[in-house]
Short mmCIF file of C-alpha atoms and ligand atoms in Angstrom, two decimals:
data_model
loop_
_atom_site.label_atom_id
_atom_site.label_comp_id
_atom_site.label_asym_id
_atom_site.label_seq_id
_atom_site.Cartn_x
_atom_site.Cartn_y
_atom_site.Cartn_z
CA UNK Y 226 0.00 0.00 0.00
CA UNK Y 227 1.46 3.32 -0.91
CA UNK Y 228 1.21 6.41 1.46
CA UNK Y 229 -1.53 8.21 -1.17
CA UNK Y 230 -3.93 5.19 -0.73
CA UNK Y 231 -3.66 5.39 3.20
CA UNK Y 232 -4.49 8.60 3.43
CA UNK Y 233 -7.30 8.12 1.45
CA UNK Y 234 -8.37 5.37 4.09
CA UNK Y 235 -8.10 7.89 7.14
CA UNK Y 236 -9.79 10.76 5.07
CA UNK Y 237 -12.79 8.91 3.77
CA UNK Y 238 -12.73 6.26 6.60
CA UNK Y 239 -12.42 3.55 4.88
CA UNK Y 240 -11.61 0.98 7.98
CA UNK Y 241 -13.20 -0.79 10.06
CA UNK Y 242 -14.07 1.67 13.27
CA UNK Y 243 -15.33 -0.60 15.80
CA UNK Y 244 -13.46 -1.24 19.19
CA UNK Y 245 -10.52 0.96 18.31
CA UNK Y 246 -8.02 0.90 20.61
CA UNK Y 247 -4.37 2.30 20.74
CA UNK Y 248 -1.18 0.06 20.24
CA UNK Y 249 -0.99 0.38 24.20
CA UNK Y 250 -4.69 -0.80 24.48
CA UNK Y 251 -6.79 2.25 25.96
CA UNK Y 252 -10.22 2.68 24.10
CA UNK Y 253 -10.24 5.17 21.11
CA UNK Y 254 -12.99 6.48 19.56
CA UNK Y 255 -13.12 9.21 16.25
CA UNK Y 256 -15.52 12.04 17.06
CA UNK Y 257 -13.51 13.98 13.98
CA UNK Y 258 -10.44 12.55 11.50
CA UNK Y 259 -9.65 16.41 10.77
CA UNK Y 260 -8.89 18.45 7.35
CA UNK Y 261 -6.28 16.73 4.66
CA UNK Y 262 -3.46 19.40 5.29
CA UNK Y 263 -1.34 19.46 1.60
CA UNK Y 264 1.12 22.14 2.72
CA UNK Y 265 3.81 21.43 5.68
CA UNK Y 266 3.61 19.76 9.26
CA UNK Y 267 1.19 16.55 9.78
CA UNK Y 268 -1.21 15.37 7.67
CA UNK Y 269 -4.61 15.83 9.59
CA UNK Y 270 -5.57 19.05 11.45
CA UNK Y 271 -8.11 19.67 14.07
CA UNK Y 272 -8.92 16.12 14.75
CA UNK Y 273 -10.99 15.10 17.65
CA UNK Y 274 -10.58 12.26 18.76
CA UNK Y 275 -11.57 10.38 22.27
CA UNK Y 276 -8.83 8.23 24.04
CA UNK Y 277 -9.80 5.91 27.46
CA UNK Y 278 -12.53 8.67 28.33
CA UNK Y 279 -10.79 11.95 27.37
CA UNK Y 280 -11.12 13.91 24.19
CA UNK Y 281 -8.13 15.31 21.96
CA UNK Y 282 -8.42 18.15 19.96
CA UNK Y 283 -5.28 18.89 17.67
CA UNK Y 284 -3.23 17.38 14.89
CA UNK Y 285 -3.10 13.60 13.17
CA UNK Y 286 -0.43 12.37 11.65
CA UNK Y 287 -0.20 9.11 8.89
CA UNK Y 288 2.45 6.53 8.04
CA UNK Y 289 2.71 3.17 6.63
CA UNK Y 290 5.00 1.62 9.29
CA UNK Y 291 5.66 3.81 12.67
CA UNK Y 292 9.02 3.52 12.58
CA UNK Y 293 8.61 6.47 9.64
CA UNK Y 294 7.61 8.90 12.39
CA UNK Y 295 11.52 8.69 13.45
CA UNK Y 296 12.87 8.28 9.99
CA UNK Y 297 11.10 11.88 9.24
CA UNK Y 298 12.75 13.53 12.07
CA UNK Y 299 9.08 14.63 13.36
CA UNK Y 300 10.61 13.30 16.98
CA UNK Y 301 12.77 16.32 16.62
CA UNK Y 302 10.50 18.64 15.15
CA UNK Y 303 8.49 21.14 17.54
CA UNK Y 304 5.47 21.49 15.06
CA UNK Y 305 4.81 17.39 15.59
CA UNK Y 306 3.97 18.18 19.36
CA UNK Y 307 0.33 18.95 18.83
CA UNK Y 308 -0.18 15.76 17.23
CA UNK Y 309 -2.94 13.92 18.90
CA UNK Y 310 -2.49 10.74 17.00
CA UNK Y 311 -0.17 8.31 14.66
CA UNK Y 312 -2.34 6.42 12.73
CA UNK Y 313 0.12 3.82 11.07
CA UNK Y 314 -0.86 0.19 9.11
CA UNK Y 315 2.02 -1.59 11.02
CA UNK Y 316 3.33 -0.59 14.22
CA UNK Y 317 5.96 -2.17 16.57
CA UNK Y 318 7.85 0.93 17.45
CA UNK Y 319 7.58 4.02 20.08
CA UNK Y 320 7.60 7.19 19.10
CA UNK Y 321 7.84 10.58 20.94
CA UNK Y 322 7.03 13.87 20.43
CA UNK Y 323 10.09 16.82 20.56
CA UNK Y 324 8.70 17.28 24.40
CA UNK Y 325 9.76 13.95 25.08
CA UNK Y 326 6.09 12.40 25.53
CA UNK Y 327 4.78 9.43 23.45
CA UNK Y 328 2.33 9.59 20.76
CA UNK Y 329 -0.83 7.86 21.34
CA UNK Y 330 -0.69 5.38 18.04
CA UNK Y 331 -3.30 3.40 16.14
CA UNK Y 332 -2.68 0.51 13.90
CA UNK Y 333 -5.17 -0.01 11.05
CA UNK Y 334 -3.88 -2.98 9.85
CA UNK Y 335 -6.59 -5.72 9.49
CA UNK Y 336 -9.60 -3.05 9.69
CA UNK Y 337 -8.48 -2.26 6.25
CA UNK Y 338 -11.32 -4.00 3.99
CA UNK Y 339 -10.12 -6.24 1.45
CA UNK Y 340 -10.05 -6.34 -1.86
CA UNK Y 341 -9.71 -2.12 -1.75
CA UNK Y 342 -5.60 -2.02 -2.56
CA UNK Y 343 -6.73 -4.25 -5.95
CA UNK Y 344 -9.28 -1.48 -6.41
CA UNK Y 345 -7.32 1.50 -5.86
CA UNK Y 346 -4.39 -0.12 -8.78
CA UNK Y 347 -7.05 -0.92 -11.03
CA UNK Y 348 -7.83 2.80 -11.34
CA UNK Y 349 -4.77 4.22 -10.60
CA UNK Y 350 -2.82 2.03 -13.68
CA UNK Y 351 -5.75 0.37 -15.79
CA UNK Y 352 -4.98 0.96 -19.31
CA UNK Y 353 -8.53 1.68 -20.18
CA UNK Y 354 -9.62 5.60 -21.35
CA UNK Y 355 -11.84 5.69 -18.32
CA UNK Y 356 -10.40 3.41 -15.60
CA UNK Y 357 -14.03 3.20 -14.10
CA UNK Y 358 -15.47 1.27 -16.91
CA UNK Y 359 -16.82 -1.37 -15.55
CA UNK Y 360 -17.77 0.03 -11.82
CA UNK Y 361 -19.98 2.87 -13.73
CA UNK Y 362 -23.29 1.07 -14.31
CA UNK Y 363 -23.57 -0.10 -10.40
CA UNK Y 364 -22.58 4.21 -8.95
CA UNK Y 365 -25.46 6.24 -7.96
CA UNK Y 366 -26.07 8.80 -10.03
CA UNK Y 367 -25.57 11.41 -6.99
CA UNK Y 368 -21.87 10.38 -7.05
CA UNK Y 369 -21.89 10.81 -10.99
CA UNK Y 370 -23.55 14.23 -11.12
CA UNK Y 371 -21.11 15.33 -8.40
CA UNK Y 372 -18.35 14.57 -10.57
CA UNK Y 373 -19.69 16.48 -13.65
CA UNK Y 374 -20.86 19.47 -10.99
CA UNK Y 375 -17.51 19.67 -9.92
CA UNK Y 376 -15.67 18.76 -13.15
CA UNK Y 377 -17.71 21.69 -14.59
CA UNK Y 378 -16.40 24.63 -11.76
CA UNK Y 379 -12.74 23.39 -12.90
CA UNK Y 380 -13.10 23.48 -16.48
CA UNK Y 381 -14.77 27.07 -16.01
CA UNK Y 382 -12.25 28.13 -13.46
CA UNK Y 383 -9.40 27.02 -16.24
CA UNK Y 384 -10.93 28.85 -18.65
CA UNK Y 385 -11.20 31.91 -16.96
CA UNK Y 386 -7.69 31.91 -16.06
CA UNK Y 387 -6.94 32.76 -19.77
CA UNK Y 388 -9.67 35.54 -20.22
CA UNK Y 389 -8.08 36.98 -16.38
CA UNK Y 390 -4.61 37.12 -18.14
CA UNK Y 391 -5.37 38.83 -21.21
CA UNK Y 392 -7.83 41.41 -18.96
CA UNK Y 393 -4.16 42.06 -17.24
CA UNK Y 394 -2.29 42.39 -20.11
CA UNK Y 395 -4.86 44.98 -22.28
CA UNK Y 396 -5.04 46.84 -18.87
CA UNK Y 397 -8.67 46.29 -18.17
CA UNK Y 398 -10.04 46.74 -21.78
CA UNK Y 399 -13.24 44.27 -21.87
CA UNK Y 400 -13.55 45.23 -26.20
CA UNK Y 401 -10.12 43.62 -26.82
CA UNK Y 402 -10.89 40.46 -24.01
CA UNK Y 403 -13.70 39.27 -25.84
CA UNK Y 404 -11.87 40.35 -29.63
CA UNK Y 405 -8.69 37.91 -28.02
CA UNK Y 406 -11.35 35.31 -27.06
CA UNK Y 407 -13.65 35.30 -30.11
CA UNK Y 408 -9.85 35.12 -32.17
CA UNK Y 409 -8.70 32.63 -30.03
CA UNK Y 410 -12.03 30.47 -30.37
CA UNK Y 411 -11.89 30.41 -34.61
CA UNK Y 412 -9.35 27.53 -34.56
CA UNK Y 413 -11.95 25.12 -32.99
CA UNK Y 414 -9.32 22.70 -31.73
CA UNK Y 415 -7.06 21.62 -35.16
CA UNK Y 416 -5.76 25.09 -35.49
CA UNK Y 417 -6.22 26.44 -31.58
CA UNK Y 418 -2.82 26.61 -31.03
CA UNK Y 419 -2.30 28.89 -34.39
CA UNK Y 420 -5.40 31.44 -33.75
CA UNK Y 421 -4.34 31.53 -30.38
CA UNK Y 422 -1.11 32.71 -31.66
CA UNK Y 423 -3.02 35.39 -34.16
CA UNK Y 424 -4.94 36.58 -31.02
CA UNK Y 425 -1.57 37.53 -29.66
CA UNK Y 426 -0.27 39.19 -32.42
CA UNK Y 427 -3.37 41.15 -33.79
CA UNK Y 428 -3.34 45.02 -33.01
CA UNK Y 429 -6.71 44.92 -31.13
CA UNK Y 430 -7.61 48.05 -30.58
CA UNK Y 431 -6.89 49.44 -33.81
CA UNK Y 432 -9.42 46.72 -35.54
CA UNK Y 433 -11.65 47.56 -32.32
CA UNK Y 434 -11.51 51.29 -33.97
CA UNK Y 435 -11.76 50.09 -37.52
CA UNK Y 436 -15.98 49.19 -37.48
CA UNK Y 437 -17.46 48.67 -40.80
CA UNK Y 438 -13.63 48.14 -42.84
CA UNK Y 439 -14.14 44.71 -43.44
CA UNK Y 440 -11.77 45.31 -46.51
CA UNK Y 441 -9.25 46.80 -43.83
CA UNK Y 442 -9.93 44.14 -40.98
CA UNK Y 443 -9.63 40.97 -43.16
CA UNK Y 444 -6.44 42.52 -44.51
CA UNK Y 445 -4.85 42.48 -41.06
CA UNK Y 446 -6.33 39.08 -40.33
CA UNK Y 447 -5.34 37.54 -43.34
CA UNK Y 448 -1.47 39.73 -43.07
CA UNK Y 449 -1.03 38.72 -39.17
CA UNK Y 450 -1.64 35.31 -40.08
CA UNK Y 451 1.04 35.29 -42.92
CA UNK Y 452 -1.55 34.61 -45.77
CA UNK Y 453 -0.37 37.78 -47.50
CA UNK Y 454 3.21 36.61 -48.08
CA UNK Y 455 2.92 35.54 -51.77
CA UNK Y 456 2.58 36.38 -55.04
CA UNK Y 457 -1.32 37.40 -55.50
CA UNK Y 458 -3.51 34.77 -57.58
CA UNK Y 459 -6.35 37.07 -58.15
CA UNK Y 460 -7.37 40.61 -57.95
CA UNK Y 461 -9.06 39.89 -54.43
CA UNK Y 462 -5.41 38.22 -53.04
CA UNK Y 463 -3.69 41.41 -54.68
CA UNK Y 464 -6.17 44.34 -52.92
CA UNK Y 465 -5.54 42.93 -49.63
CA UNK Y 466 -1.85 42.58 -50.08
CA UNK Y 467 -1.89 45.47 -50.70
CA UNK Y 468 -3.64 47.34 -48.09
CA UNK Y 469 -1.44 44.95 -45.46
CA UNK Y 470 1.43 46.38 -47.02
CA UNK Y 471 0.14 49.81 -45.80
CA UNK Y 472 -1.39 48.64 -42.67
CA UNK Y 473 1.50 46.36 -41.72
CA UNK Y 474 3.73 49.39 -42.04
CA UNK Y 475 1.59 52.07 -40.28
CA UNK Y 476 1.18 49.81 -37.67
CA UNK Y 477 4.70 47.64 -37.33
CA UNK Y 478 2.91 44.75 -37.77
CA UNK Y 479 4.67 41.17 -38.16
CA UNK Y 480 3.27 38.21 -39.71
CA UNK Y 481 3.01 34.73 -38.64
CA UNK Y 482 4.70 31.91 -40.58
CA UNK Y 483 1.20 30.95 -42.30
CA UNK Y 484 2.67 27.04 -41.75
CA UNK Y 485 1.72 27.03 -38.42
CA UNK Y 486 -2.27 26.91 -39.39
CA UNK Y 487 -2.75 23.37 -40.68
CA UNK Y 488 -5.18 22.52 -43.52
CA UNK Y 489 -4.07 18.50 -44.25
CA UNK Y 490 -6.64 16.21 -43.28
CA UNK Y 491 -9.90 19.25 -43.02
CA UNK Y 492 -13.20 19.22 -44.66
CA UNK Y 493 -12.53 22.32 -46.91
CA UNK Y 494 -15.28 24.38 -44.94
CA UNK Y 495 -12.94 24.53 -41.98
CA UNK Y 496 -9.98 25.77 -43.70
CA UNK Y 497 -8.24 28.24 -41.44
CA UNK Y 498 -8.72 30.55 -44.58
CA UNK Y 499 -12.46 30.86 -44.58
CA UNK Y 500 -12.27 30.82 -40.77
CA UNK Y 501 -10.36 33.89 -41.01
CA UNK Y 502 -12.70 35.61 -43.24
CA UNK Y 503 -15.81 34.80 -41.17
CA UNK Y 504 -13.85 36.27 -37.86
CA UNK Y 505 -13.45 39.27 -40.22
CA UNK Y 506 -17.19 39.12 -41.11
CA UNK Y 507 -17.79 39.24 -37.35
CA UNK Y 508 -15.50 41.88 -36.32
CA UNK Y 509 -16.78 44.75 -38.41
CA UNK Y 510 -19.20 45.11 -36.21
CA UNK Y 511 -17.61 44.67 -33.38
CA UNK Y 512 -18.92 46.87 -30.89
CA UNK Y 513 -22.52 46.16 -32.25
CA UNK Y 514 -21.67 42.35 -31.74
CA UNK Y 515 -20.65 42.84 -27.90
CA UNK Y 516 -23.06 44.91 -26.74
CA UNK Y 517 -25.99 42.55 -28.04
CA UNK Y 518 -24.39 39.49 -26.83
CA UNK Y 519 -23.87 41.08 -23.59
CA UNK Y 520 -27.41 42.41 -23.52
CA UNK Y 521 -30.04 39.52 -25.16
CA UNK Y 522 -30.91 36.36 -23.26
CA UNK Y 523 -32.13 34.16 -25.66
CA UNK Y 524 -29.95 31.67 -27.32
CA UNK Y 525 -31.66 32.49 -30.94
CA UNK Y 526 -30.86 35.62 -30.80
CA UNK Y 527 -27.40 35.36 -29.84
CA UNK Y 528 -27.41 32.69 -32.53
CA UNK Y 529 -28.54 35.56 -34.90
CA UNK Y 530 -25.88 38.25 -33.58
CA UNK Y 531 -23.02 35.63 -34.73
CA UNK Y 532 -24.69 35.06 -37.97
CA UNK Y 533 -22.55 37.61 -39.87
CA UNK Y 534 -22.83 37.76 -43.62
CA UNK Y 535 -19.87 37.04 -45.89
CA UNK Y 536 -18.44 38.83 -49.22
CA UNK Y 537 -19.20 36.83 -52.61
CA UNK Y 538 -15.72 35.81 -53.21
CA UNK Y 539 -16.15 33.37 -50.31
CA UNK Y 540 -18.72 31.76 -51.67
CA UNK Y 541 -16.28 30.09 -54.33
CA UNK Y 542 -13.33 30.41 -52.68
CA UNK Y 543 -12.14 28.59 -49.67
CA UNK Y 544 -8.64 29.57 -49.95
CA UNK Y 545 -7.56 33.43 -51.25
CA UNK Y 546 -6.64 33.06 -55.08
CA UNK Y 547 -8.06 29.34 -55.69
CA UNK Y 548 -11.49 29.17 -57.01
CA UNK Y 549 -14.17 26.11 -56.53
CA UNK Y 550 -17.10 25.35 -56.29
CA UNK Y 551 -20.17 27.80 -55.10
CA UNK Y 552 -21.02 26.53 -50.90
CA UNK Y 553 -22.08 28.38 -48.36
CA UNK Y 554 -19.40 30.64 -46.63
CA UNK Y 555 -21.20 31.91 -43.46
CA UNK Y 556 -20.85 30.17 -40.42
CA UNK Y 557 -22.61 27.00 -39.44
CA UNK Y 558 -25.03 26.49 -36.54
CA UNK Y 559 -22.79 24.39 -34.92
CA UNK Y 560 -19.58 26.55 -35.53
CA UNK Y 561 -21.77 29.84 -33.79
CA UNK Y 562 -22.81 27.31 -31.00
CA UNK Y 563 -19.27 26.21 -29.85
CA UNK Y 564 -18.28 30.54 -30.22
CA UNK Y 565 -20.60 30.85 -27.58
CA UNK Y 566 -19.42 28.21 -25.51
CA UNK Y 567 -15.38 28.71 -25.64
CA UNK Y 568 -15.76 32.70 -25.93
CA UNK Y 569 -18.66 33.82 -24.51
CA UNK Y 570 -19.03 31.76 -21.84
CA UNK Y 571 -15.48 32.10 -19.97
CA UNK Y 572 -15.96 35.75 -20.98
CA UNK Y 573 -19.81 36.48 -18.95
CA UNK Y 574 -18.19 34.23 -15.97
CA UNK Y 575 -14.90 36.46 -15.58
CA UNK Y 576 -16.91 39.66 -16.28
CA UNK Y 577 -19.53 38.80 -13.85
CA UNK Y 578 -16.92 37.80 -11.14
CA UNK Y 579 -14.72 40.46 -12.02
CA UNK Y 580 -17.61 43.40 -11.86
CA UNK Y 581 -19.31 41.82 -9.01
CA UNK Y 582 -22.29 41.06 -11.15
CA UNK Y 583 -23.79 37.29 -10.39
CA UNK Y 584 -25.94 38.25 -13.60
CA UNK Y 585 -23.46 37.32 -16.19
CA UNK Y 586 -21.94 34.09 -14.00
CA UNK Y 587 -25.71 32.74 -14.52
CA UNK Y 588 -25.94 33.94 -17.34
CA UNK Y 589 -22.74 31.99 -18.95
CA UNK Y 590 -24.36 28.81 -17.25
CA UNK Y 591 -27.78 29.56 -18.65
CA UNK Y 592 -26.07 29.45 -21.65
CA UNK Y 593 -24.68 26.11 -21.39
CA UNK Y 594 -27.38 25.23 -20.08
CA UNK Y 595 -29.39 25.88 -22.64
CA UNK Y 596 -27.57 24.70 -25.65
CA UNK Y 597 -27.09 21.12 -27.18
CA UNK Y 598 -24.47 18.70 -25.91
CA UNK Y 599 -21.90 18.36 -27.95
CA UNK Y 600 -21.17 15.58 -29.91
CA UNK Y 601 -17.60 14.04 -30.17
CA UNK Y 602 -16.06 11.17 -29.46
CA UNK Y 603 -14.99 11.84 -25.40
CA UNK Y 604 -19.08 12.38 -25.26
CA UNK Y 605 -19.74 9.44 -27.03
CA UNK Y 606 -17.31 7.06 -25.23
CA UNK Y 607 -19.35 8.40 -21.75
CA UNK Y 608 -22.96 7.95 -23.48
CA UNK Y 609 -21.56 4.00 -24.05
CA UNK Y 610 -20.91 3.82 -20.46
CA UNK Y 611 -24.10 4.89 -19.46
CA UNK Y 612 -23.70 8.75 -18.86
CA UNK Y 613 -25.54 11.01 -20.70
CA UNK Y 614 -25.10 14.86 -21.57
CA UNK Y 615 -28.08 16.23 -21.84
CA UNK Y 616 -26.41 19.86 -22.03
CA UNK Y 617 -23.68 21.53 -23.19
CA UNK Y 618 -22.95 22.37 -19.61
CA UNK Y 619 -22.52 18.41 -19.04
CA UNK Y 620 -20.55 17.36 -21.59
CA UNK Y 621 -17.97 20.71 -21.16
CA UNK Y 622 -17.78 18.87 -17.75
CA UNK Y 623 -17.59 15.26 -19.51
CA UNK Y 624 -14.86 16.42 -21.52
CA UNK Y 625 -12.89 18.09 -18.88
CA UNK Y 626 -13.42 15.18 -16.15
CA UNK Y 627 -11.83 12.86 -19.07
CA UNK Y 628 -9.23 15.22 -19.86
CA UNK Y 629 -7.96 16.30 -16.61
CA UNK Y 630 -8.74 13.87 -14.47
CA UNK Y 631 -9.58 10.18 -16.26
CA UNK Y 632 -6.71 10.60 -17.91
CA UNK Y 633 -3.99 11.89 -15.38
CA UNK Y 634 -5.58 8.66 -12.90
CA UNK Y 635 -6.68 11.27 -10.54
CA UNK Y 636 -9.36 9.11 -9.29
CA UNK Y 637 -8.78 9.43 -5.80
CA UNK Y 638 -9.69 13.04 -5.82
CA UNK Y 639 -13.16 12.22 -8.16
CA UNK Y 640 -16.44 11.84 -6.26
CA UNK Y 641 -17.14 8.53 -8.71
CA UNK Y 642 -13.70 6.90 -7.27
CA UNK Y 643 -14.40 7.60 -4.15
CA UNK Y 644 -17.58 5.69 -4.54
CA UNK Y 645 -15.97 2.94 -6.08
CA UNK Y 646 -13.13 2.84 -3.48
CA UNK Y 647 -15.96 2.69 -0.45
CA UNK Y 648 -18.51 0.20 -2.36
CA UNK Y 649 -17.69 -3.52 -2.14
CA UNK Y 650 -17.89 -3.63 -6.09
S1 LIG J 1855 -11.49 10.21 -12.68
FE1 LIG J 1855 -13.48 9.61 -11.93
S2 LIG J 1855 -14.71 9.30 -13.77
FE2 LIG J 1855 -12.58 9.32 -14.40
S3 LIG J 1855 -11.96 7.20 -14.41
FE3 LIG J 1855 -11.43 8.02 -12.42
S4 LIG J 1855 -13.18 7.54 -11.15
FE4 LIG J 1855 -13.83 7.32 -13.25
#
């Protein structure tokens, strides 16, 4: 048994608590196992715990064998005094406090319920995408919806973190927070990595200023993002070359190196190309677009606001200078519902917390809330075992308890391995 797993045992109480007693046989009983301290100094604090008739209030501390108490010089250390007990699996030696007096001990070896070691290494090193597989079907779904309530407050607290950085780093400016998020959202995970990169690099407040120059904003999109590099193909290629040329010097601008936005392997409609020109599209009206969003409460009509019309040429072009066959340019349903989700959403809860206005925290939830699931293969894989998303609130929580935590084996800290650690599945 490794020290993780025991401490697990004492914090969830997974042993067998009748009759305690301590090594020295006086009666113990629990009335509190404490708080799971993660910085310095023992591992329990504020116990309370009852020994032969009086109660202890103070600190507990854990180790696999008690000779470890020693071997981690707490018998020399002053802040292992208040420690009320040493709860160990195999005992066999004495230990002392700094003060010289000995440290009431309990063993919990044999109250330890079997079979929960092979459980514990099943999840911790199973080779399966979702180590719970097969205990799913038999958890309550109280333990299950914990897991996606609190799966949900990480992914949104991670995603804020972003928006909070950028808020620091434009000084406050809320216009060029959601710009960097709306940019940062067009890659829709192939090219994330590259329009988070253009979101970086694009001047934001001089496209903020620039309402109703689409010609002017898609040059800069199209220049920061090193699409403007070569030779032009058409007159459309050769306009906005051009006007990069001017902006990119008025402006210092640099360009990307365009090979960093990847286009192997994509259905032509989600070229980073016409991606670009429907963030264009968007961004001439900017200011229009934030205040509505900010403002309407239906999901139709935010639907609407993100509908933004593009120029002809992308109706047979998916890539500047290479001409095909007529389709529809302007973004999808589905493309405007994830916007909403990985822009607007981190960018209500951040401006709500940040302001001090709960409004726009419920309102990013009512959001996700009110939207479809979404429908890839991590949401997929969980409907197969049994869990549904019914929202897009649930599977953003799916997808970040798979990613974060199913993956990295952090079941010990997940409501659902908890349950499967304390049932006798
Ligand atoms: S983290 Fe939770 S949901 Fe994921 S495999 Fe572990 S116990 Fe299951």
């Amino acid at each position: 048994m490794n020290e993780e797993l025991f401490q697990l045992i004492w914090l969830h109480g997974l042993f067998d608590m009748d009759q305690l007693s301590t090594t020295s046989g006086l009666p113990l009983s629990i009335v509190n196992r404490g708080y799971h301290n993660h910085d310095a100094g023992p591992d329990f604090l504020n116990a309370r715990i009852l020994i032969d008739g009086t109660l202890w209030f103070g600190q507990v501390e854990l180790h696999i064998n008690a000779i470890q108490w020693q071997q981690h010089q707490h018998h020399t250390d002053k802040a292992y005094n208040s420690c009320i007990l040493h709860v160990v699996l195999d005992d066999g030696f004495e230990c002392l406090r700094q003060d010289g007096t000995p440290v009431p001990c309990l063993s919990l070896k044999n109250r330890v319920r079997a079979g929960l070691t092979e459980q514990y290494d099943y999840l911790k090193f199973s080779s399966a995408q979702i180590p719970c597989n097969k205990a799913l079907p038999y958890i309550s779904q109280v333990y299950i919806r914990q897991a996606i309530d609190q799966a949900l407050v990480d992914r949104l607290e991670r995603k804020s973190q972003w928006v909070y950085d950028w808020l620091q780093s434009s000084n406050g400016d809320w216009h060029t927070v959601f710009l960097a998020a709306l940019a940062r959202s067009f890659g829709f995970g192939t090219n994330g990595e590259a329009f988070e990169q253009l979101a970086l690099n694009l001047p934001m407040l001089e496209i903020c200023k620039s309402e109703n120059n689409l010609h002017k904003i898609t040059a800069i999109l199209f220049g920061v993002a090193g699409f403007l590099d070569e030779a032009p193909k058409d007159v459309m290629h050769a306009k906005l070359r051009q006007e990069w040329t001017f902006q990119q010097q008025r402006l210092n601008l640099h360009s990307l190196d365009k090979s960093l936005f990847k286009f192997m392997r994509m259905r032509p409609g989600n070229f980073p190309s016409i991606r670009l020109a429907q963030l264009a599209a968007l961004l001439q009206n900017f200011q229009q677009l934030l205040h509505g969003l900010m403002n309407v409460n239906s999901i139709p009509s935010m639907l609407n606001l993100m509908d933004a019309e593009l120029p002809d040429y992308w109706q047979s072009h998916y890539q500047l200078g290479i001409e095909g066959k007529q389709h529809q340019a302007r973004l999808s349903l589905n493309a405007r519902q994830t916007l909403l989700i990985n822009a607007l959403v981190p960018f209500l809860f951040v401006y709500g917390k940040h302001t001090g206005d709960e409004n726009y925290c419920v309102k990013a939830l009512d959001i996700l809330q009110k939207l479809p699931p979404e429908d890839n293969r991590i949401i997929r894989d969980w409907h197969d075992l049994g869990v549904e998303a019914t929202s897009a609130l649930d599977s953003q929580a799916l997808l970040e308890l798979k990613k974060n935590k199913c993956s990295a084996r952090l079941c010990s800290n997940c409501p659902i391995g908890i349950a499967v650690l304390t049932s006798q599945l």
